Short mmCIF file of C-alpha atoms in Angstrom, two decimals:
data_model
loop_
_atom_site.label_atom_id
_atom_site.label_comp_id
_atom_site.label_asym_id
_atom_site.label_seq_id
_atom_site.Cartn_x
_atom_site.Cartn_y
_atom_site.Cartn_z
CA MET A 1 111.51 159.10 283.04
CA THR A 2 109.12 156.24 282.23
CA SER A 3 106.00 157.40 280.46
CA THR A 4 102.48 156.79 281.67
CA PRO A 5 100.67 153.93 279.89
CA ARG A 6 97.81 155.15 277.74
CA ASP A 7 94.58 153.39 276.71
CA GLN A 8 92.53 155.58 274.36
CA ALA A 9 90.93 152.56 272.63
CA GLY A 10 89.43 154.65 269.84
CA GLU A 11 87.75 157.15 272.17
CA PRO A 12 87.10 160.52 270.49
CA ASN A 13 88.41 163.65 272.16
CA PRO A 14 85.74 164.53 274.78
CA LEU A 15 86.73 168.21 274.58
CA HIS A 16 85.32 168.33 271.04
CA ALA A 17 81.91 166.94 272.01
CA LEU A 18 79.95 169.91 273.39
CA THR A 19 79.11 173.22 271.77
CA LEU A 20 79.32 176.50 273.63
CA ASP A 21 75.51 176.71 273.62
CA GLU A 22 75.30 173.28 275.25
CA LEU A 23 77.89 174.20 277.85
CA ARG A 24 75.98 177.37 278.75
CA ARG A 25 73.04 175.19 279.79
CA ARG A 26 75.12 173.99 282.74
CA THR A 27 74.24 175.45 286.13
CA SER A 28 77.56 174.95 287.90
CA MET A 29 79.76 177.68 289.36
CA LYS A 30 81.93 177.83 286.26
CA TRP A 31 79.03 178.78 284.01
CA ARG A 32 76.86 180.85 286.34
CA THR A 33 79.35 183.09 288.16
CA HIS A 34 79.78 185.47 285.22
CA PRO A 35 77.38 186.93 282.62
CA ALA A 36 76.69 184.96 279.45
CA ASP A 37 79.04 187.08 277.31
CA VAL A 38 82.05 185.93 279.36
CA LEU A 39 84.15 182.91 278.36
CA PRO A 40 84.83 181.05 281.63
CA LEU A 41 88.33 179.55 281.72
CA TRP A 42 88.91 179.80 285.44
CA VAL A 43 87.65 177.16 287.90
CA ALA A 44 88.82 173.56 287.37
CA GLU A 45 85.88 172.05 285.52
CA MET A 46 86.15 170.34 282.13
CA ASP A 47 84.06 171.28 279.12
CA ALA A 48 83.36 167.65 278.32
CA PRO A 49 80.61 165.05 278.72
CA LEU A 50 81.20 162.42 281.38
CA ALA A 51 82.79 159.06 280.70
CA ARG A 52 80.15 156.51 279.70
CA PRO A 53 81.00 154.06 282.53
CA VAL A 54 80.38 156.85 285.04
CA VAL A 55 77.05 157.79 283.47
CA ARG A 56 76.05 154.13 283.43
CA ALA A 57 76.94 153.59 287.10
CA VAL A 58 75.04 156.68 288.25
CA THR A 59 72.02 155.92 286.03
CA GLU A 60 71.79 152.34 287.27
CA ALA A 61 71.93 153.57 290.88
CA MET A 62 69.17 156.08 290.21
CA GLU A 63 66.96 153.46 288.55
CA LEU A 64 67.53 151.09 291.47
CA GLY A 65 67.02 153.77 294.09
CA ASP A 66 70.52 153.01 295.39
CA THR A 67 70.86 156.37 297.10
CA GLY A 68 71.70 155.43 300.66
CA TYR A 69 74.96 155.65 302.58
CA PRO A 70 78.37 154.55 301.24
CA PHE A 71 79.71 151.15 302.27
CA GLY A 72 82.62 148.87 301.55
CA SER A 73 86.06 149.15 299.99
CA ALA A 74 85.27 149.04 296.25
CA TYR A 75 86.52 152.62 295.75
CA ALA A 76 89.85 151.88 297.41
CA GLU A 77 90.19 148.60 295.53
CA ALA A 78 89.57 150.39 292.22
CA LEU A 79 92.18 153.01 293.10
CA ALA A 80 94.69 150.32 294.08
CA ALA A 81 94.21 148.56 290.74
CA PHE A 82 94.48 151.85 288.85
CA ALA A 83 97.63 152.81 290.77
CA GLY A 84 99.28 149.50 290.01
CA LYS A 85 98.57 149.68 286.30
CA ARG A 86 99.06 153.42 285.88
CA TRP A 87 101.96 154.25 288.17
CA GLY A 88 103.48 150.83 288.89
CA TRP A 89 102.53 151.31 292.55
CA ASP A 90 101.55 147.89 293.87
CA ASP A 91 101.71 148.78 297.57
CA LEU A 92 98.53 150.80 298.00
CA ALA A 93 97.08 149.05 301.05
CA VAL A 94 93.29 149.11 300.94
CA GLY A 95 93.27 148.53 304.69
CA ARG A 96 95.05 151.85 305.23
CA THR A 97 92.45 153.96 303.44
CA ALA A 98 89.29 155.78 304.46
CA ILE A 99 86.64 157.56 302.45
CA VAL A 100 86.31 161.29 303.08
CA PRO A 101 83.90 163.87 301.64
CA ASP A 102 86.43 165.40 299.22
CA VAL A 103 90.14 166.06 299.04
CA MET A 104 90.24 169.41 300.83
CA LEU A 105 87.98 168.26 303.67
CA GLY A 106 90.19 165.18 303.83
CA VAL A 107 93.24 167.44 304.06
CA VAL A 108 91.64 169.20 307.01
CA GLU A 109 90.97 165.92 308.80
CA MET A 110 94.53 164.66 308.18
CA LEU A 111 96.02 167.92 309.46
CA ARG A 112 93.88 167.66 312.57
CA LEU A 113 95.41 164.25 313.24
CA VAL A 114 99.02 165.43 313.09
CA THR A 115 98.94 169.08 314.26
CA ASP A 116 97.37 171.15 317.01
CA PRO A 117 95.68 174.57 316.86
CA GLY A 118 98.26 177.27 316.23
CA ASP A 119 100.78 174.86 314.65
CA PRO A 120 102.44 175.75 311.34
CA VAL A 121 101.44 174.15 308.04
CA ILE A 122 104.02 174.67 305.31
CA VAL A 123 103.00 175.24 301.68
CA ASN A 124 104.87 175.95 298.42
CA PRO A 125 103.50 179.11 296.80
CA PRO A 126 102.26 179.89 294.30
CA VAL A 127 99.81 177.16 295.28
CA TYR A 128 96.11 176.26 295.24
CA PRO A 129 94.31 179.06 297.16
CA PRO A 130 92.13 176.82 299.38
CA PHE A 131 95.34 175.66 301.08
CA TYR A 132 95.41 179.10 302.71
CA ALA A 133 91.69 179.35 303.43
CA PHE A 134 91.16 175.87 304.86
CA VAL A 135 94.32 175.85 306.96
CA THR A 136 93.57 179.28 308.42
CA HIS A 137 89.95 178.36 309.08
CA MET A 138 91.05 175.34 311.14
CA ASP A 139 93.22 177.60 313.33
CA ARG A 140 96.62 176.59 311.96
CA ARG A 141 99.29 178.97 310.64
CA VAL A 142 100.27 178.95 306.97
CA VAL A 143 104.04 179.18 306.49
CA GLU A 144 105.36 179.67 302.97
CA ALA A 145 108.34 177.88 301.40
CA PRO A 146 108.22 179.34 297.87
CA LEU A 147 109.01 177.34 294.75
CA ASP A 148 112.35 178.01 293.08
CA PRO A 149 112.64 180.17 289.91
CA GLY A 150 112.07 177.05 287.82
CA LEU A 151 108.75 176.46 289.64
CA ARG A 152 110.01 173.34 291.41
CA ILE A 153 110.31 172.57 295.13
CA ASP A 154 113.30 174.44 296.54
CA LEU A 155 114.75 171.83 298.90
CA GLY A 156 117.10 174.31 300.57
CA VAL A 157 114.26 176.71 301.34
CA LEU A 158 112.06 173.82 302.43
CA GLU A 159 114.65 172.50 304.89
CA GLU A 160 115.17 175.92 306.44
CA THR A 161 111.40 176.36 306.71
CA PHE A 162 111.07 172.94 308.37
CA ARG A 163 113.85 173.83 310.81
CA ARG A 164 112.19 177.09 311.82
CA ALA A 165 108.73 175.51 312.03
CA VAL A 166 109.77 173.03 314.71
CA ALA A 167 112.32 175.23 316.50
CA GLY A 168 109.93 175.89 319.37
CA GLY A 169 109.33 172.21 319.99
CA GLY A 170 105.79 172.06 318.58
CA ARG A 171 104.31 169.99 315.78
CA ALA A 172 104.33 170.98 312.12
CA ALA A 173 102.97 169.63 308.84
CA TYR A 174 103.88 170.07 305.20
CA LEU A 175 100.93 170.27 302.79
CA LEU A 176 102.39 169.00 299.52
CA CYS A 177 100.58 169.68 296.25
CA SER A 178 101.45 166.84 293.86
CA PRO A 179 101.19 167.37 290.92
CA HIS A 180 101.50 171.05 291.67
CA ASN A 181 98.59 173.41 291.08
CA PRO A 182 98.90 175.93 289.37
CA THR A 183 102.24 175.19 287.67
CA GLY A 184 101.52 171.66 286.45
CA THR A 185 104.87 170.44 287.82
CA VAL A 186 105.22 166.68 288.30
CA HIS A 187 107.56 166.06 291.21
CA THR A 188 110.18 163.40 290.53
CA ALA A 189 110.85 160.33 292.66
CA ASP A 190 114.18 161.85 293.73
CA GLU A 191 112.53 165.12 294.75
CA LEU A 192 109.86 163.35 296.76
CA ALA A 193 112.40 161.07 298.45
CA ALA A 194 114.39 164.18 299.42
CA VAL A 195 111.20 165.73 300.83
CA ALA A 196 110.54 162.58 302.86
CA ALA A 197 114.11 162.60 304.23
CA LEU A 198 113.83 166.25 305.26
CA ALA A 199 110.46 165.66 306.88
CA GLU A 200 111.80 162.74 308.92
CA ARG A 201 114.94 164.63 309.90
CA HIS A 202 112.93 167.54 311.29
CA GLY A 203 109.86 165.67 312.54
CA VAL A 204 107.46 167.32 310.08
CA ARG A 205 104.43 165.29 308.98
CA VAL A 206 103.63 165.30 305.26
CA VAL A 207 100.06 165.44 303.93
CA ALA A 208 100.01 165.13 300.13
CA ASP A 209 97.14 166.48 298.05
CA GLU A 210 97.30 164.23 294.98
CA ILE A 211 93.95 165.09 293.42
CA HIS A 212 95.56 165.80 290.02
CA ALA A 213 97.46 162.50 290.00
CA PRO A 214 95.51 161.01 287.05
CA VAL A 215 95.92 164.21 285.01
CA VAL A 216 99.49 163.81 283.74
CA THR A 217 99.33 165.11 280.21
CA ALA A 218 102.95 165.16 279.02
CA PRO A 219 103.59 161.84 277.25
CA ASP A 220 107.04 161.43 278.81
CA ALA A 221 106.04 162.24 282.41
CA ARG A 222 104.84 159.91 285.15
CA PHE A 223 103.20 160.68 288.46
CA VAL A 224 104.97 159.31 291.55
CA PRO A 225 102.74 158.73 294.61
CA TYR A 226 104.31 160.27 297.68
CA LEU A 227 103.64 157.17 299.78
CA SER A 228 105.61 155.05 297.28
CA VAL A 229 108.98 156.73 297.90
CA PRO A 230 111.52 155.61 300.53
CA GLY A 231 111.13 157.41 303.84
CA ALA A 232 107.46 158.33 303.35
CA GLU A 233 106.12 155.66 305.72
CA ARG A 234 104.68 158.26 308.11
CA GLY A 235 103.03 160.22 305.29
CA LEU A 236 99.35 160.77 304.58
CA ALA A 237 97.81 161.39 301.16
CA LEU A 238 94.48 162.29 299.59
CA MET A 239 93.35 160.99 296.20
CA SER A 240 90.19 161.22 294.14
CA ALA A 241 88.82 160.68 290.64
CA SER A 242 87.36 164.18 290.84
CA LYS A 243 89.80 166.09 288.63
CA GLY A 244 90.65 163.29 286.22
CA TRP A 245 87.03 162.53 285.32
CA ASN A 246 85.34 165.88 286.05
CA LEU A 247 83.40 164.68 289.10
CA ALA A 248 83.71 167.64 291.48
CA GLY A 249 79.93 167.68 292.05
CA LEU A 250 79.88 163.98 292.99
CA LYS A 251 81.62 164.18 296.36
CA ALA A 252 84.01 161.39 297.33
CA ALA A 253 87.72 161.01 298.03
CA LEU A 254 90.12 158.65 299.75
CA ALA A 255 92.59 159.27 302.55
CA LEU A 256 95.65 157.02 302.41
CA ALA A 257 98.20 156.32 305.12
CA GLY A 258 101.72 154.99 304.97
CA PRO A 259 102.46 152.07 307.33
CA GLY A 260 103.84 154.47 309.94
CA ALA A 261 100.68 156.59 309.84
CA ALA A 262 98.08 153.82 310.08
CA ALA A 263 97.43 154.58 313.73
CA ASP A 264 96.88 158.24 312.90
CA LEU A 265 94.34 157.42 310.22
CA ALA A 266 92.57 155.04 312.62
CA ARG A 267 91.97 158.01 314.93
CA MET A 268 89.94 159.87 312.31
CA PRO A 269 86.40 160.34 313.67
CA GLU A 270 83.97 157.76 312.32
CA GLU A 271 81.46 160.42 311.34
CA VAL A 272 83.83 161.84 308.70
CA GLY A 273 83.00 158.79 306.60
CA HIS A 274 79.35 159.86 306.55
CA GLY A 275 80.21 162.92 304.43
CA PRO A 276 80.94 161.34 301.04
CA SER A 277 78.05 160.79 298.66
CA HIS A 278 77.23 157.14 297.98
CA ILE A 279 76.52 158.10 294.37
CA GLY A 280 79.87 159.89 294.32
CA VAL A 281 81.63 156.75 295.54
CA LEU A 282 79.92 154.70 292.82
CA ALA A 283 80.88 157.27 290.16
CA HIS A 284 84.52 157.52 291.24
CA THR A 285 84.81 153.75 291.45
CA ALA A 286 83.45 153.32 287.94
CA ALA A 287 85.80 156.00 286.62
CA LEU A 288 88.90 154.35 288.06
CA ARG A 289 87.82 150.85 287.12
CA ASP A 290 86.35 151.35 283.65
CA GLY A 291 87.07 154.92 282.54
CA THR A 292 90.73 154.86 281.52
CA ALA A 293 90.05 155.05 277.78
CA TRP A 294 88.00 158.22 278.31
CA LEU A 295 90.69 159.62 280.59
CA ASP A 296 93.43 159.04 278.05
CA ALA A 297 91.37 160.62 275.29
CA VAL A 298 90.83 163.76 277.37
CA LEU A 299 94.50 163.85 278.39
CA ALA A 300 95.50 163.77 274.74
CA GLY A 301 93.10 166.64 274.09
CA ILE A 302 94.53 168.66 276.97
CA ASP A 303 98.05 168.08 275.69
CA GLU A 304 96.99 169.30 272.24
CA ASN A 305 95.45 172.38 273.84
CA ARG A 306 98.63 173.07 275.79
CA ARG A 307 100.59 173.09 272.54
CA LEU A 308 97.90 175.24 270.92
CA LEU A 309 98.07 177.73 273.79
CA THR A 310 101.84 177.99 273.41
CA ALA A 311 101.43 178.82 269.72
CA LEU A 312 98.57 181.26 270.31
CA LEU A 313 100.49 183.15 272.99
CA ALA A 314 103.58 183.40 270.79
CA GLU A 315 101.44 184.87 268.02
CA ARG A 316 98.94 187.03 269.90
CA LEU A 317 100.46 187.72 273.35
CA PRO A 318 104.23 187.35 273.07
CA GLY A 319 104.74 189.26 276.31
CA VAL A 320 103.14 186.43 278.32
CA VAL A 321 105.55 183.87 279.74
CA HIS A 322 104.18 180.34 279.78
CA ARG A 323 106.12 177.30 280.96
CA PRO A 324 103.99 174.36 279.83
CA GLY A 325 103.30 172.03 282.72
CA GLU A 326 103.39 168.25 282.64
CA ALA A 327 100.17 167.73 284.57
CA THR A 328 96.78 169.21 285.47
CA TYR A 329 94.64 170.96 282.86
CA LEU A 330 95.70 174.38 284.09
CA ALA A 331 98.19 176.86 282.64
CA TRP A 332 100.10 179.36 284.77
CA LEU A 333 100.69 182.56 282.82
CA ASP A 334 103.17 185.25 283.80
CA CYS A 335 101.68 188.53 282.55
CA ARG A 336 103.98 190.95 284.37
CA ALA A 337 105.56 192.22 281.14
CA LEU A 338 102.12 193.44 280.00
CA ASP A 339 102.04 196.13 282.72
CA LEU A 340 98.52 195.21 283.80
CA GLY A 341 99.26 195.49 287.51
CA ASP A 342 99.09 192.81 290.16
CA ASP A 343 95.76 191.40 288.93
CA PRO A 344 95.72 190.99 285.14
CA ALA A 345 92.71 188.67 285.46
CA GLU A 346 90.63 191.72 286.33
CA VAL A 347 91.73 193.42 283.09
CA PHE A 348 91.07 190.35 280.93
CA LEU A 349 87.61 190.03 282.44
CA GLY A 350 86.66 193.68 282.25
CA ARG A 351 88.04 194.45 278.79
CA GLY A 352 88.14 191.04 277.12
CA ARG A 353 85.22 189.20 278.75
CA VAL A 354 87.41 186.20 279.60
CA ALA A 355 87.29 184.84 283.15
CA LEU A 356 90.65 183.55 284.41
CA SER A 357 91.80 182.82 287.94
CA SER A 358 93.64 185.72 289.53
CA GLY A 359 97.16 184.85 290.63
CA LEU A 360 96.92 186.86 293.86
CA PRO A 361 95.18 184.21 296.01
CA PHE A 362 97.92 181.70 295.11
CA GLY A 363 100.26 183.40 297.58
CA SER A 364 103.81 184.66 297.09
CA GLY A 365 104.72 184.71 293.41
CA GLY A 366 101.12 185.06 292.27
CA ALA A 367 100.98 188.80 291.59
CA GLY A 368 100.94 189.59 287.88
CA HIS A 369 99.91 186.03 286.99
CA VAL A 370 96.71 184.30 285.90
CA ARG A 371 95.65 180.66 285.76
CA LEU A 372 93.86 179.44 282.64
CA ASN A 373 91.78 176.26 282.30
CA LEU A 374 92.87 174.24 279.24
CA ALA A 375 90.08 171.66 279.45
CA THR A 376 87.93 173.22 276.77
CA SER A 377 87.60 173.04 273.00
CA PRO A 378 90.34 174.42 270.74
CA GLU A 379 87.77 176.87 269.40
CA VAL A 380 86.98 178.31 272.83
CA LEU A 381 90.68 178.46 273.70
CA THR A 382 91.46 180.29 270.48
CA GLU A 383 88.63 182.75 271.05
CA ALA A 384 89.76 183.33 274.63
CA VAL A 385 93.33 184.20 273.67
CA GLY A 386 92.02 186.47 270.95
CA ARG A 387 89.89 188.31 273.50
CA MET A 388 92.84 188.58 275.88
CA ALA A 389 94.93 190.13 273.12
CA ALA A 390 92.11 192.52 272.22
CA ALA A 391 91.93 193.60 275.87
CA LEU A 392 95.41 195.14 275.51
CA ARG A 393 94.45 197.40 272.65
#
């Protein structure tokens, strides 16, 4: 597998920049959901300052009073340039993109284009919990096609699920998480091409959530955009700088269509494009265009933390099974051998004062698991594992 090009350019590790006291001044969900004695390693937010190009773009907009409505294709153009350099994908057509408020709201709009109320939407559990909540809220049915024991897409299970989903003659969609959250799996080009072939064979439309695409941390791994593989021409995808540059509070994302889905994307209601923040669009554009050195510095820090976590678990919590992922800044921990029940996160919070994501909302395969956020300092990570170990005593 070809590795992802890196451009640290002397950038220091952003995960070393902020103290715990500084982080506790934040007012976001991560830092205000739990009392101050809890270490929050749950929701996907980085413990890092923003990339300087992002701060500069937002500051200049504030000073200019440039706080109106988003306009133009600069965001899509920046993503196309990033995709070409980063992933060797030179076919991202700016004309087949549209700005949407964020990735999950974009997923909802794409699913509305290719399914009807009551139709099945297939997911691969354990998977990002909002897949269940958003799909159910929009009056579609979630159908599970679980990952295989190696935490990869099980193509046999997926094909059978596709077959059953369309057996009654209705429409169906497959909501692909790529890279996969919570396992950190990077799907290969061959796997994605096989998915595309199955989807075409059974008439299932693929909507790919690729929000973690920039966050490939393993040096020898490379993200493959779903729309770049043969057979994916009728696919739809959602991308954003949100996870890569810690911009969740600056709302903006892009919907992308393959050439066979351009007409579908053109049917998206015009008012959906009013939802993104203009400041968010400016921030995401700056991140993609000028923030790669910062990104690569934080990716190196996450990779170091992943190795540190492996060592800490072997020393302090040897009963926890951890398969290091290649992407995202999340770790999926199998705690079933600890005999803490279906929700070990509750035990680690109550006894250890460490907030982790419970595995239960991730669907089948989530019981007995927790998800841990690696995008913090080595000191906080070390303290967190120590508290988790103490919670067992």
